[in-house]
CSV table of C-alpha atoms in Angstrom, one decimal:
chain,number,residue,atom,x,y,z
A,14,MET,CA,0.0,0.0,0.0
A,15,VAL,CA,2.9,2.3,0.5
A,16,THR,CA,5.6,2.4,-2.2
A,17,VAL,CA,8.8,3.8,-0.9
A,18,ALA,CA,10.9,5.1,-3.8
A,19,GLY,CA,14.6,4.7,-4.1
A,20,SER,CA,17.1,3.7,-1.4
A,21,THR,CA,18.3,5.2,1.8
A,22,SER,CA,20.4,8.2,0.9
A,23,ALA,CA,17.9,11.0,1.5
A,24,HIS,CA,16.1,9.0,4.3
A,25,PRO,CA,16.9,9.4,7.9
A,26,ALA,CA,18.1,6.0,9.3
A,27,ARG,CA,16.2,6.7,12.4
A,28,PRO,CA,13.2,8.9,11.8
A,29,ARG,CA,12.2,11.4,14.5
A,30,VAL,CA,8.6,10.7,15.2
A,31,GLY,CA,6.5,12.8,17.7
A,32,VAL,CA,3.5,11.8,19.7
A,33,LEU,CA,1.1,14.7,20.6
A,34,ALA,CA,1.4,14.5,24.4
A,35,ILE,CA,-1.4,16.7,25.6
A,36,GLN,CA,-3.6,13.9,26.8
A,37,GLY,CA,-4.3,10.2,26.1
A,38,ASP,CA,-2.3,7.0,25.6
A,39,VAL,CA,0.9,8.8,24.7
A,40,ALA,CA,3.3,6.3,26.4
A,41,GLU,CA,1.9,3.4,24.5
A,42,HIS,CA,2.6,5.0,21.1
A,43,LEU,CA,6.0,6.1,22.2
A,44,ALA,CA,6.9,2.6,23.2
A,45,ALA,CA,5.6,1.1,20.0
A,46,LEU,CA,7.4,3.7,17.8
A,47,SER,CA,10.7,3.0,19.7
A,48,ARG,CA,10.3,-0.7,19.1
A,49,CYS,CA,10.0,0.1,15.4
A,50,GLY,CA,13.3,2.0,15.3
A,51,ALA,CA,12.0,5.5,15.5
A,52,GLU,CA,13.4,8.2,17.8
A,53,ALA,CA,10.1,8.7,19.5
A,54,VAL,CA,9.5,12.1,21.3
A,55,PRO,CA,6.5,13.5,23.2
A,56,VAL,CA,5.3,16.8,21.7
A,57,ARG,CA,3.4,19.4,23.7
A,58,ARG,CA,4.4,22.7,22.1
A,59,ALA,CA,3.9,24.2,18.6
A,60,ALA,CA,7.7,24.8,18.3
A,61,GLU,CA,8.4,21.2,18.9
A,62,ILE,CA,6.6,20.1,15.7
A,63,ASP,CA,9.1,21.6,13.3
A,64,GLY,CA,11.8,19.1,12.2
A,65,LEU,CA,9.8,16.0,13.0
A,66,ASP,CA,9.7,13.3,10.3
A,67,GLY,CA,6.1,12.4,11.4
A,68,ILE,CA,3.7,12.8,14.3
A,69,VAL,CA,1.1,10.5,15.9
A,70,LEU,CA,-2.1,11.9,17.4
A,71,PRO,CA,-2.9,9.4,20.1
A,72,GLY,CA,-6.1,8.0,21.5
A,73,GLY,CA,-7.8,10.2,24.2
A,74,GLU,CA,-10.7,12.6,24.3
A,75,SER,CA,-10.8,14.6,21.1
A,76,THR,CA,-12.6,17.5,22.7
A,77,ALA,CA,-10.1,17.9,25.5
A,78,ILE,CA,-7.1,17.5,23.2
A,79,GLY,CA,-8.6,19.9,20.6
A,80,LEU,CA,-9.4,22.6,23.2
A,81,ILE,CA,-5.9,22.6,24.7
A,82,ALA,CA,-4.1,22.3,21.4
A,83,ARG,CA,-6.1,25.2,20.0
A,84,GLU,CA,-5.3,27.5,22.9
A,85,ASP,CA,-1.6,26.7,22.8
A,86,GLY,CA,-1.4,27.2,19.0
A,87,VAL,CA,-0.7,23.5,18.4
A,88,LEU,CA,-3.7,23.0,16.1
A,89,ASP,CA,-2.4,25.8,13.8
A,90,ALA,CA,1.1,24.3,13.8
A,91,LEU,CA,-0.3,20.9,12.9
A,92,ARG,CA,-2.3,22.4,10.0
A,93,ARG,CA,0.9,24.0,8.7
A,94,TYR,CA,2.7,20.7,9.2
A,95,VAL,CA,0.1,18.9,7.1
A,96,ASP,CA,0.3,21.6,4.4
A,97,GLN,CA,4.0,21.1,4.2
A,98,GLY,CA,3.6,17.4,3.5
A,99,GLY,CA,4.3,16.1,7.0
A,100,ALA,CA,3.3,12.6,7.9
A,101,VAL,CA,0.5,12.3,10.5
A,102,TRP,CA,-1.3,9.3,11.9
A,103,GLY,CA,-4.4,9.7,14.0
A,104,THR,CA,-5.7,6.9,16.2
A,105,CYS,CA,-9.3,7.1,17.4
A,106,ALA,CA,-9.4,10.7,18.9
A,107,GLY,CA,-6.5,11.5,16.5
A,108,LEU,CA,-8.7,10.4,13.6
A,109,ILE,CA,-11.4,12.8,14.9
A,110,LEU,CA,-8.9,15.7,15.2
A,111,LEU,CA,-7.7,15.1,11.6
A,112,ALA,CA,-11.2,14.9,10.1
A,113,ARG,CA,-12.9,17.6,8.1
A,114,ASP,CA,-16.2,17.1,9.9
A,115,ALA,CA,-16.9,15.4,13.2
A,116,GLY,CA,-20.6,16.2,13.5
A,117,HIS,CA,-20.0,18.2,16.6
A,118,ALA,CA,-18.7,21.8,17.2
A,119,GLN,CA,-15.2,21.2,18.4
A,120,PRO,CA,-11.7,22.3,17.4
A,121,LEU,CA,-10.3,20.2,14.6
A,122,ILE,CA,-7.3,20.1,12.2
A,123,GLY,CA,-9.7,19.4,9.4
A,124,ALA,CA,-7.1,18.1,6.9
A,125,LEU,CA,-8.5,14.6,6.2
A,126,ASP,CA,-11.4,14.6,3.8
A,127,VAL,CA,-13.7,12.4,5.8
A,128,VAL,CA,-16.9,12.8,7.8
A,129,VAL,CA,-16.6,11.0,11.2
A,130,GLU,CA,-19.3,9.8,13.5
A,131,ARG,CA,-18.2,10.1,17.1
A,132,ASN,CA,-19.0,7.2,19.5
A,133,ALA,CA,-20.4,5.4,16.5
A,134,PHE,CA,-20.8,2.1,18.4
A,135,GLY,CA,-22.4,3.5,21.5
A,136,PRO,CA,-21.3,3.8,25.1
A,137,GLN,CA,-18.4,1.9,26.6
A,138,VAL,CA,-20.3,-1.4,27.1
A,139,PHE,CA,-20.4,-1.7,23.3
A,140,SER,CA,-16.6,-1.2,23.0
A,141,PHE,CA,-15.1,-4.3,21.4
A,142,GLU,CA,-12.1,-6.0,19.8
A,143,THR,CA,-12.3,-7.9,16.5
A,144,ASP,CA,-10.1,-9.0,13.6
A,145,VAL,CA,-9.8,-6.5,10.8
A,146,THR,CA,-8.4,-7.1,7.3
A,147,ILE,CA,-6.2,-4.2,6.3
A,148,ALA,CA,-5.6,-3.7,2.5
A,149,GLY,CA,-2.0,-4.5,1.7
A,150,LEU,CA,-0.9,-5.4,5.2
A,151,GLU,CA,1.1,-8.6,5.3
A,152,GLY,CA,0.8,-11.2,8.1
A,153,GLY,CA,-2.9,-11.7,8.2
A,154,PRO,CA,-5.8,-9.9,10.0
A,155,PHE,CA,-5.0,-7.2,12.6
A,156,ARG,CA,-6.5,-7.5,16.1
A,157,ALA,CA,-8.3,-4.1,16.4
A,158,VAL,CA,-9.4,-2.6,19.7
A,159,PHE,CA,-12.3,-0.2,19.4
A,160,ILE,CA,-13.0,2.0,22.5
A,161,ARG,CA,-16.0,4.4,22.3
A,162,ALA,CA,-14.6,4.5,18.8
A,163,PRO,CA,-15.6,6.8,15.9
A,164,ALA,CA,-16.3,5.4,12.4
A,165,ILE,CA,-15.9,7.1,9.1
A,166,SER,CA,-19.3,7.6,7.4
A,167,ALA,CA,-18.1,9.3,4.3
A,168,ALA,CA,-14.7,9.6,2.6
A,169,GLY,CA,-13.7,12.1,-0.2
A,170,PRO,CA,-12.3,11.0,-3.6
A,171,GLY,CA,-8.7,11.5,-2.5
A,172,VAL,CA,-9.1,9.1,0.4
A,173,ASP,CA,-8.1,5.4,0.2
A,174,VAL,CA,-10.2,3.1,2.3
A,175,LEU,CA,-7.8,0.5,3.8
A,176,ALA,CA,-10.2,-1.3,6.2
A,177,ALA,CA,-13.9,-1.6,7.0
A,178,LEU,CA,-15.9,-3.7,9.3
A,179,ASP,CA,-18.4,-6.3,8.1
A,180,ASP,CA,-21.2,-3.7,8.5
A,181,ASP,CA,-19.3,-1.6,6.0
A,182,ARG,CA,-18.3,1.1,8.5
A,183,ILE,CA,-14.9,2.5,7.5
A,184,VAL,CA,-12.2,2.2,10.2
A,185,MET,CA,-8.9,2.9,8.4
A,186,VAL,CA,-8.0,5.4,5.7
A,187,ARG,CA,-5.1,7.0,4.0
A,188,GLN,CA,-4.9,10.3,2.2
A,189,GLY,CA,-1.4,10.9,0.9
A,190,ARG,CA,0.8,11.2,4.0
A,191,LEU,CA,-2.2,11.2,6.4
A,192,LEU,CA,-3.1,7.9,8.0
A,193,ALA,CA,-6.1,7.4,10.3
A,194,THR,CA,-7.4,4.4,12.3
A,195,ALA,CA,-10.6,4.3,14.4
A,196,PHE,CA,-9.0,1.6,16.5
A,197,HIS,CA,-5.9,1.4,18.8
A,198,PRO,CA,-3.0,-0.5,17.4
A,199,GLU,CA,-0.9,0.8,20.3
A,200,LEU,CA,-2.8,-1.4,22.7
A,201,THR,CA,-2.2,-4.8,21.1
A,202,GLY,CA,1.5,-5.3,20.9
A,203,ASP,CA,1.2,-5.9,17.2
A,204,ASP,CA,3.6,-3.3,15.8
A,205,ARG,CA,2.9,-3.8,12.0
A,206,LEU,CA,1.1,-0.5,11.6
A,207,HIS,CA,3.6,1.4,13.7
A,208,ARG,CA,6.4,-0.1,11.6
A,209,TRP,CA,4.7,0.9,8.4
A,210,PHE,CA,4.2,4.5,9.7
A,211,VAL,CA,7.8,4.8,10.7
A,212,GLU,CA,8.8,3.7,7.2
A,213,LEU,CA,6.4,6.3,5.8
A,214,CYS,CA,8.0,9.0,8.0
A,215,GLY,CA,11.5,7.9,7.0
A,216,ALA,CA,10.6,8.0,3.3
A,217,GLN,CA,10.0,11.8,3.5
A,218,SER,CA,8.5,13.2,0.4
A,219,SER,CA,9.8,10.4,-1.8
A,220,VAL,CA,6.7,8.4,-1.1
A,221,VAL,CA,5.0,7.5,-4.4
A,222,HIS,CA,1.3,8.0,-4.1
A,223,ALA,CA,-0.6,5.1,-5.5
B,19,MET,CA,-15.8,-11.1,12.3
B,20,GLU,CA,-17.0,-11.7,15.8
B,21,ARG,CA,-16.9,-8.6,18.1
B,22,GLU,CA,-15.9,-9.3,21.7
B,23,THR,CA,-17.1,-6.8,24.2
B,24,GLY,CA,-16.1,-6.3,27.9
B,25,THR,CA,-12.6,-7.8,27.4
B,26,TRP,CA,-9.9,-6.8,29.8
B,27,ARG,CA,-8.1,-4.9,27.0
B,28,VAL,CA,-11.3,-2.9,26.2
B,29,LYS,CA,-11.9,-2.1,29.9
B,30,SER,CA,-8.4,-1.2,31.0
B,31,GLY,CA,-7.8,0.5,27.6
B,32,MET,CA,-10.7,2.9,28.2
B,33,ALA,CA,-8.8,4.2,31.2
B,34,GLN,CA,-5.6,4.5,29.2
B,35,MET,CA,-7.4,7.0,26.9
B,36,LEU,CA,-8.2,9.2,29.9
B,37,LYS,CA,-4.5,9.6,30.9
B,38,GLY,CA,-3.3,13.1,31.4
B,39,GLY,CA,-6.8,14.3,31.8
B,40,VAL,CA,-9.2,15.7,34.4
B,41,ILE,CA,-12.4,13.9,35.4
B,42,MET,CA,-14.9,16.3,37.0
B,43,ASP,CA,-17.8,15.6,39.5
B,44,VAL,CA,-21.0,17.1,38.2
B,45,THR,CA,-24.5,17.0,39.7
B,46,THR,CA,-26.5,18.6,36.8
B,47,ALA,CA,-26.5,18.6,33.0
B,48,GLU,CA,-25.5,22.3,33.0
B,49,GLN,CA,-22.4,21.5,35.1
B,50,ALA,CA,-21.6,18.6,32.7
B,51,ARG,CA,-21.6,21.0,29.8
B,52,ILE,CA,-19.3,23.4,31.7
B,53,ALA,CA,-16.9,20.5,32.4
B,54,GLU,CA,-16.9,19.4,28.7
B,55,ASP,CA,-16.4,22.9,27.4
B,56,ALA,CA,-13.4,23.3,29.8
B,57,GLY,CA,-11.7,20.2,28.4
B,58,ALA,CA,-12.6,17.5,31.0
B,59,VAL,CA,-11.9,13.9,29.7
B,60,ALA,CA,-15.0,12.6,31.5
B,61,VAL,CA,-17.6,13.6,34.0
B,62,MET,CA,-18.7,11.8,37.2
B,63,ALA,CA,-22.4,12.0,37.7
B,64,LEU,CA,-23.5,12.1,41.3
B,65,GLU,CA,-26.3,13.3,43.5
B,66,ARG,CA,-24.3,15.7,45.7
B,67,VAL,CA,-20.6,16.7,45.6
B,68,PRO,CA,-18.5,15.2,48.5
B,69,SER,CA,-18.3,18.5,50.4
B,70,ASP,CA,-22.2,18.6,50.5
B,71,ILE,CA,-22.4,15.0,51.5
B,72,ARG,CA,-20.0,15.8,54.3
B,73,ALA,CA,-22.0,18.9,55.4
B,74,GLU,CA,-25.5,17.5,55.1
B,75,GLY,CA,-25.0,13.9,56.3
B,76,GLY,CA,-27.6,11.2,55.5
B,77,VAL,CA,-27.1,8.1,53.4
B,78,ALA,CA,-25.3,8.9,50.1
B,79,ARG,CA,-26.5,6.6,47.3
B,80,MET,CA,-26.2,6.2,43.5
B,81,ALA,CA,-27.5,9.4,41.7
B,82,ALA,CA,-31.1,9.6,40.4
B,83,ILE,CA,-31.6,7.8,37.2
B,84,GLU,CA,-33.2,10.8,35.4
B,85,LYS,CA,-30.2,12.9,36.3
B,86,ILE,CA,-27.7,10.4,35.0
B,87,GLU,CA,-29.7,10.0,31.8
B,88,GLU,CA,-29.8,13.7,31.3
B,89,ILE,CA,-26.1,14.1,31.7
B,90,ILE,CA,-25.5,11.2,29.3
B,91,ARG,CA,-27.6,13.0,26.7
B,92,THR,CA,-25.9,16.3,27.3
B,93,VAL,CA,-22.2,15.5,26.7
B,94,THR,CA,-20.1,13.6,24.2
B,95,ILE,CA,-17.3,12.8,26.6
B,96,PRO,CA,-17.6,9.6,28.8
B,97,VAL,CA,-20.0,9.7,31.7
B,98,MET,CA,-19.0,7.9,34.9
B,99,ALA,CA,-21.3,7.3,37.9
B,100,LYS,CA,-20.7,6.2,41.5
B,101,ALA,CA,-22.1,3.0,43.1
B,102,ARG,CA,-21.9,2.2,46.8
B,103,ILE,CA,-19.1,-0.1,47.9
B,104,GLY,CA,-20.5,-3.7,47.6
B,105,HIS,CA,-23.8,-2.6,46.0
B,106,PHE,CA,-23.7,-4.7,42.9
B,107,VAL,CA,-27.3,-4.0,42.0
B,108,GLU,CA,-26.6,-0.3,41.8
B,109,ALA,CA,-23.8,-1.3,39.5
B,110,GLN,CA,-26.1,-3.5,37.4
B,111,ILE,CA,-28.5,-0.5,37.0
B,112,LEU,CA,-25.7,1.9,36.0
B,113,GLN,CA,-24.5,-0.6,33.4
B,114,GLN,CA,-28.0,-0.9,32.1
B,115,LEU,CA,-28.2,2.9,31.8
B,116,GLY,CA,-25.1,2.9,29.6
B,117,VAL,CA,-22.7,4.8,31.8
B,118,ASP,CA,-19.1,4.4,30.5
B,119,TYR,CA,-17.4,3.7,33.9
B,120,ILE,CA,-18.5,2.9,37.4
B,121,ASP,CA,-16.8,4.3,40.4
B,122,GLU,CA,-17.3,1.9,43.4
B,123,SER,CA,-16.8,4.8,45.8
B,124,GLU,CA,-16.1,5.4,49.4
B,125,VAL,CA,-17.7,8.8,49.0
B,126,LEU,CA,-21.1,7.0,49.1
B,127,THR,CA,-22.3,5.2,52.1
B,128,PRO,CA,-21.0,1.6,51.9
B,129,ALA,CA,-23.6,-1.1,51.3
B,130,ASP,CA,-21.4,-4.1,52.4
B,131,ASP,CA,-18.9,-3.9,55.2
B,132,ALA,CA,-16.9,-6.8,54.1
B,133,HIS,CA,-17.1,-7.2,50.4
B,134,HIS,CA,-16.5,-5.1,47.3
B,135,ILE,CA,-18.3,-5.8,44.0
B,136,ASP,CA,-17.1,-8.7,41.9
B,137,LYS,CA,-16.3,-6.5,39.0
B,138,HIS,CA,-15.1,-9.3,36.6
B,139,GLY,CA,-18.8,-10.2,35.9
B,140,PHE,CA,-19.6,-6.8,34.4
B,141,THR,CA,-19.1,-5.5,30.8
B,142,VAL,CA,-18.8,-2.0,32.0
B,143,PRO,CA,-15.4,-1.2,33.6
B,144,PHE,CA,-14.9,-0.1,37.2
B,145,VAL,CA,-12.6,2.4,39.0
B,146,CYS,CA,-11.9,1.9,42.7
B,147,GLY,CA,-10.2,4.0,45.4
B,148,CYS,CA,-7.1,2.9,47.4
B,149,ARG,CA,-4.8,4.3,50.1
B,150,ASN,CA,-1.9,1.9,49.6
B,151,LEU,CA,-0.6,-0.7,47.2
B,152,GLY,CA,-2.2,-3.6,48.9
B,153,GLU,CA,-5.7,-2.0,48.6
B,154,ALA,CA,-5.0,-1.1,45.0
B,155,LEU,CA,-4.1,-4.7,44.0
B,156,ARG,CA,-7.0,-6.2,45.9
B,157,ARG,CA,-9.3,-4.0,43.8
B,158,VAL,CA,-7.5,-5.0,40.6
B,159,SER,CA,-7.9,-8.7,41.6
B,160,GLU,CA,-11.6,-8.1,42.0
B,161,GLY,CA,-11.7,-6.7,38.4
B,162,ALA,CA,-11.1,-3.0,38.8
B,163,ALA,CA,-9.7,-1.7,35.4
B,164,MET,CA,-8.6,1.6,36.8
B,165,ILE,CA,-7.4,2.8,40.3
B,166,ARG,CA,-7.5,6.1,42.0
B,167,THR,CA,-5.9,7.1,45.2
B,168,LYS,CA,-8.6,8.1,47.7
B,169,GLY,CA,-7.4,11.3,49.3
B,170,GLU,CA,-10.0,12.8,51.6
B,171,ALA,CA,-13.0,13.7,49.4
B,172,GLY,CA,-14.8,17.0,49.9
B,173,THR,CA,-12.1,18.7,52.0
B,174,GLY,CA,-10.2,20.7,49.3
B,175,ASP,CA,-7.1,19.6,51.4
B,176,ILE,CA,-4.5,17.9,49.2
B,177,VAL,CA,-2.6,16.3,52.1
B,178,GLU,CA,-4.3,12.9,52.1
B,179,ALA,CA,-4.1,12.6,48.3
B,180,VAL,CA,-0.4,13.2,48.6
B,181,ARG,CA,-0.1,10.7,51.4
B,182,HIS,CA,-1.9,8.0,49.4
B,183,ALA,CA,-0.1,8.6,46.1
B,184,ARG,CA,3.3,8.6,47.9
B,185,SER,CA,2.4,5.4,49.6
B,186,VAL,CA,1.4,3.5,46.4
B,187,ILE,CA,4.3,4.8,44.4
B,188,GLY,CA,6.8,4.3,47.2
B,189,GLU,CA,5.7,0.7,47.8
B,190,MET,CA,5.9,-0.1,44.1
B,191,ARG,CA,9.4,1.3,44.0
B,192,ARG,CA,10.4,-0.9,47.0
B,193,LEU,CA,9.0,-4.0,45.3
B,194,THR,CA,11.2,-3.5,42.3
B,195,THR,CA,14.2,-3.9,44.6
B,196,LEU,CA,13.1,-7.2,46.2
B,197,GLY,CA,14.2,-10.7,45.3
B,198,SER,CA,11.5,-13.2,44.2
B,199,GLU,CA,11.6,-15.0,47.6
B,200,GLN,CA,10.9,-11.7,49.3
B,201,LEU,CA,7.9,-11.0,47.2
B,202,VAL,CA,5.9,-13.8,48.9
B,203,ALA,CA,6.4,-12.2,52.3
B,204,ALA,CA,5.6,-8.8,50.8
B,205,ALA,CA,2.3,-10.2,49.3
B,206,LYS,CA,1.4,-11.5,52.8
B,207,ASP,CA,2.2,-8.1,54.4
B,208,LEU,CA,0.3,-6.1,51.7
B,209,GLY,CA,-2.6,-8.6,51.6
B,210,ALA,CA,-2.3,-8.7,47.8
B,211,PRO,CA,-2.2,-11.5,45.3
B,212,ILE,CA,1.3,-12.6,44.5
B,213,ASP,CA,0.8,-12.8,40.8
B,214,LEU,CA,-0.1,-9.1,40.7
B,215,LEU,CA,2.8,-8.3,43.0
B,216,ARG,CA,5.2,-9.9,40.5
B,217,VAL,CA,3.8,-7.8,37.7
B,218,VAL,CA,4.4,-4.6,39.8
B,219,ALA,CA,7.9,-5.8,40.8
B,220,GLU,CA,8.8,-6.4,37.2
B,221,THR,CA,7.4,-3.2,35.7
B,222,GLY,CA,7.5,-0.7,38.6
B,223,HIS,CA,3.9,0.4,38.1
B,224,LEU,CA,0.3,-0.8,38.5
B,225,PRO,CA,-1.2,-3.1,35.8
B,226,VAL,CA,-3.9,-0.4,35.4
B,227,VAL,CA,-4.1,3.4,35.1
B,228,ASN,CA,-3.8,5.2,38.4
B,229,PHE,CA,-5.4,8.6,39.0
B,230,ALA,CA,-5.4,10.8,42.1
B,231,ALA,CA,-8.6,12.0,43.8
B,232,GLY,CA,-9.8,13.5,47.1
B,233,GLY,CA,-8.8,17.1,47.9
B,234,ILE,CA,-7.6,18.6,44.6
B,235,ALA,CA,-8.8,22.2,44.6
B,236,THR,CA,-6.4,24.3,42.5
B,237,PRO,CA,-4.3,24.0,39.3
B,238,ALA,CA,-1.2,23.7,41.5
B,239,ASP,CA,-2.8,20.7,43.4
B,240,ALA,CA,-3.4,18.9,40.1
B,241,ALA,CA,0.1,19.5,38.8
B,242,LEU,CA,1.5,18.4,42.2
B,243,MET,CA,-0.2,15.0,41.9
B,244,MET,CA,0.9,14.6,38.3
B,245,GLN,CA,4.5,15.4,39.2
B,246,LEU,CA,4.3,12.8,42.0
B,247,GLY,CA,3.6,10.3,39.2
B,248,VAL,CA,-0.2,9.7,38.9
B,249,ASP,CA,-1.7,9.4,35.4
B,250,GLY,CA,-4.5,12.0,35.8
B,251,VAL,CA,-6.8,13.6,38.3
B,252,PHE,CA,-10.4,13.5,39.6
B,253,VAL,CA,-11.7,16.8,40.9
B,254,GLY,CA,-14.8,16.7,43.0
B,255,SER,CA,-16.0,19.7,45.0
B,256,GLY,CA,-12.9,21.7,43.8
B,257,ILE,CA,-14.6,23.0,40.7
B,258,PHE,CA,-18.2,23.7,41.4
B,259,LYS,CA,-17.5,25.0,45.0
B,260,SER,CA,-15.0,27.5,43.7
B,261,GLU,CA,-15.8,31.2,42.9
B,262,HIS,CA,-15.7,30.7,39.0
B,263,PRO,CA,-16.2,27.1,38.2
B,264,ASP,CA,-15.7,27.5,34.4
B,265,ARG,CA,-12.4,29.3,34.9
B,266,ALA,CA,-11.2,26.9,37.6
B,267,ALA,CA,-12.1,23.9,35.4
B,268,ALA,CA,-10.2,25.2,32.4
B,269,ALA,CA,-7.2,26.1,34.5
B,270,ILE,CA,-7.0,22.7,36.2
B,271,VAL,CA,-7.3,21.0,32.7
B,272,ARG,CA,-4.4,23.0,31.4
B,273,ALA,CA,-2.3,22.6,34.5
B,274,THR,CA,-2.8,18.8,34.3
B,275,ALA,CA,-1.7,18.7,30.6
B,276,HIS,CA,1.3,20.9,31.2
B,277,TYR,CA,2.1,19.8,34.7
B,278,GLY,CA,5.8,20.0,34.4
B,279,ASP,CA,5.9,23.6,33.0
B,280,PRO,CA,5.9,26.3,35.8
B,281,ALA,CA,5.4,29.1,33.3
B,282,VAL,CA,2.1,27.5,32.2
B,283,LEU,CA,1.1,26.8,35.8
B,284,ALA,CA,1.7,30.4,36.8
B,285,GLU,CA,-0.2,31.7,33.8
B,286,VAL,CA,-3.3,29.4,34.3
B,287,SER,CA,-3.4,30.1,38.1
B,288,ARG,CA,-3.9,33.8,37.5
B,289,GLY,CA,-7.4,35.4,37.5
B,290,ILE,CA,-9.4,32.3,38.4
B,291,GLY,CA,-11.0,33.6,41.6
B,292,ALA,CA,-11.1,31.9,45.0
B,293,PRO,CA,-10.8,28.2,45.3
B,294,MET,CA,-13.3,26.2,47.5
B,295,ARG,CA,-12.8,27.2,51.1
B,296,GLY,CA,-12.2,23.6,52.3
B,297,GLN,CA,-11.7,21.9,55.5
B,298,GLN,CA,-8.4,20.7,57.0
B,299,ALA,CA,-8.4,16.9,56.6
B,300,THR,CA,-6.3,16.1,59.7
B,301,MET,CA,-9.0,17.8,61.9
B,302,ILE,CA,-11.7,15.4,60.7
B,303,PRO,CA,-12.4,12.8,63.4
B,304,GLU,CA,-11.5,9.2,62.3
B,305,ALA,CA,-15.1,8.1,62.2
B,306,ASP,CA,-16.1,10.8,59.7
B,307,ARG,CA,-13.3,10.1,57.3
B,308,LEU,CA,-14.3,8.7,53.9
B,309,ALA,CA,-11.0,7.2,53.0
B,310,THR,CA,-11.2,4.6,55.7
B,311,ARG,CA,-14.2,3.0,54.0
B,312,GLY,CA,-13.4,0.0,52.0
B,313,TRP,CA,-11.2,-3.0,52.9
């Protein structure tokens, strides 16, 4: 699903990948990224975003993260980072923050051309885990943990759908160097998606869009 | 593909998503909206805030159903609610209502003086209070997917919260220095299951998320608890008993997110009005302390 052009010359051997550390399961992402060979750093300030090879927006409460990030200028910095071609991966709350429309008045980055339904599966008693087939991912189905999870109800023409549930709800997409999952790969110990994202970060702008 | 609900990963993972955040006690839908707008990661629905329970006395129970339902309808963030210690039927009702987390709480009047709820049997996850590591691990062994130190609720005095957090964190640090033969003796002393003790000794932290509660009244209090090493904070009376609840709520949220940055802490502490007046926790007679409830 990702084609990385050329060899290593222009690519950092050890990409520096941030995790937005305002609130949520930051430590879990940092640990997974480190296991995948990245220099993983927590990011709280707008100025810390410059120079990153990629950034993860973790799981958490999207309203809380969005409000604090807006007040501190971090949302604007993330929008600029996306405009400059930065690699961003949002998981759950991070997907909501990336989305163009979350169906609720709250601060968003708005760069990902999708409409998201928050709490799409209902309250916590309906949170679940299941096996999901991800387009192009080797090694079989991915154990996906959905916690008060959102789902994508509409995706624009530039958005590749990489995974959906058997009720057709979209749960993973890619738009250029933006990646989003409604579930939490950082909770499973299966590092395949983190490894993929670290490769995407290391590939800089030489990623060939399919 | 089959969907599995109520797994340990789904229950404890829910608490992981709350880390670095503030969970606020609310008694009305209006307060819940203020909490959400201030950046709370969840609200705790209850009949009366702890300082009122303390002042008014009487039996404190699960909140009214209508009130919980109204709060669930009002906010998009998770809604927690309190059940009495050992009152598994209150818990069944709360699960039925669709609350996102149940706090089996010493702030309410205990329903059972010997047993906590068997929390493994529920799909909804539970958070429980503790004063020390043994109590924390007993609750985890009963199925609690999140722990909070108790502090002394309703006082606005941080001293008990600090005592309990230091106790839990200090005991965990000590365990990491023990040989495996010493862990059995430690398990006996702490009154905690040896398998959980081994996990703590290996990792240096609890197998679940650990928040602080009971006495947090200012942004500085919240940051103090975060710097001591907890994962997040519960604020009860501290917000809606302060002069400007909306400002206090927003300031405590930012102080919790930027707990290690004194420049932010100074900035958010300015212009938020008077905190709750409070009551010195050490002056409260033993029989009136909430933290001693639970076993």
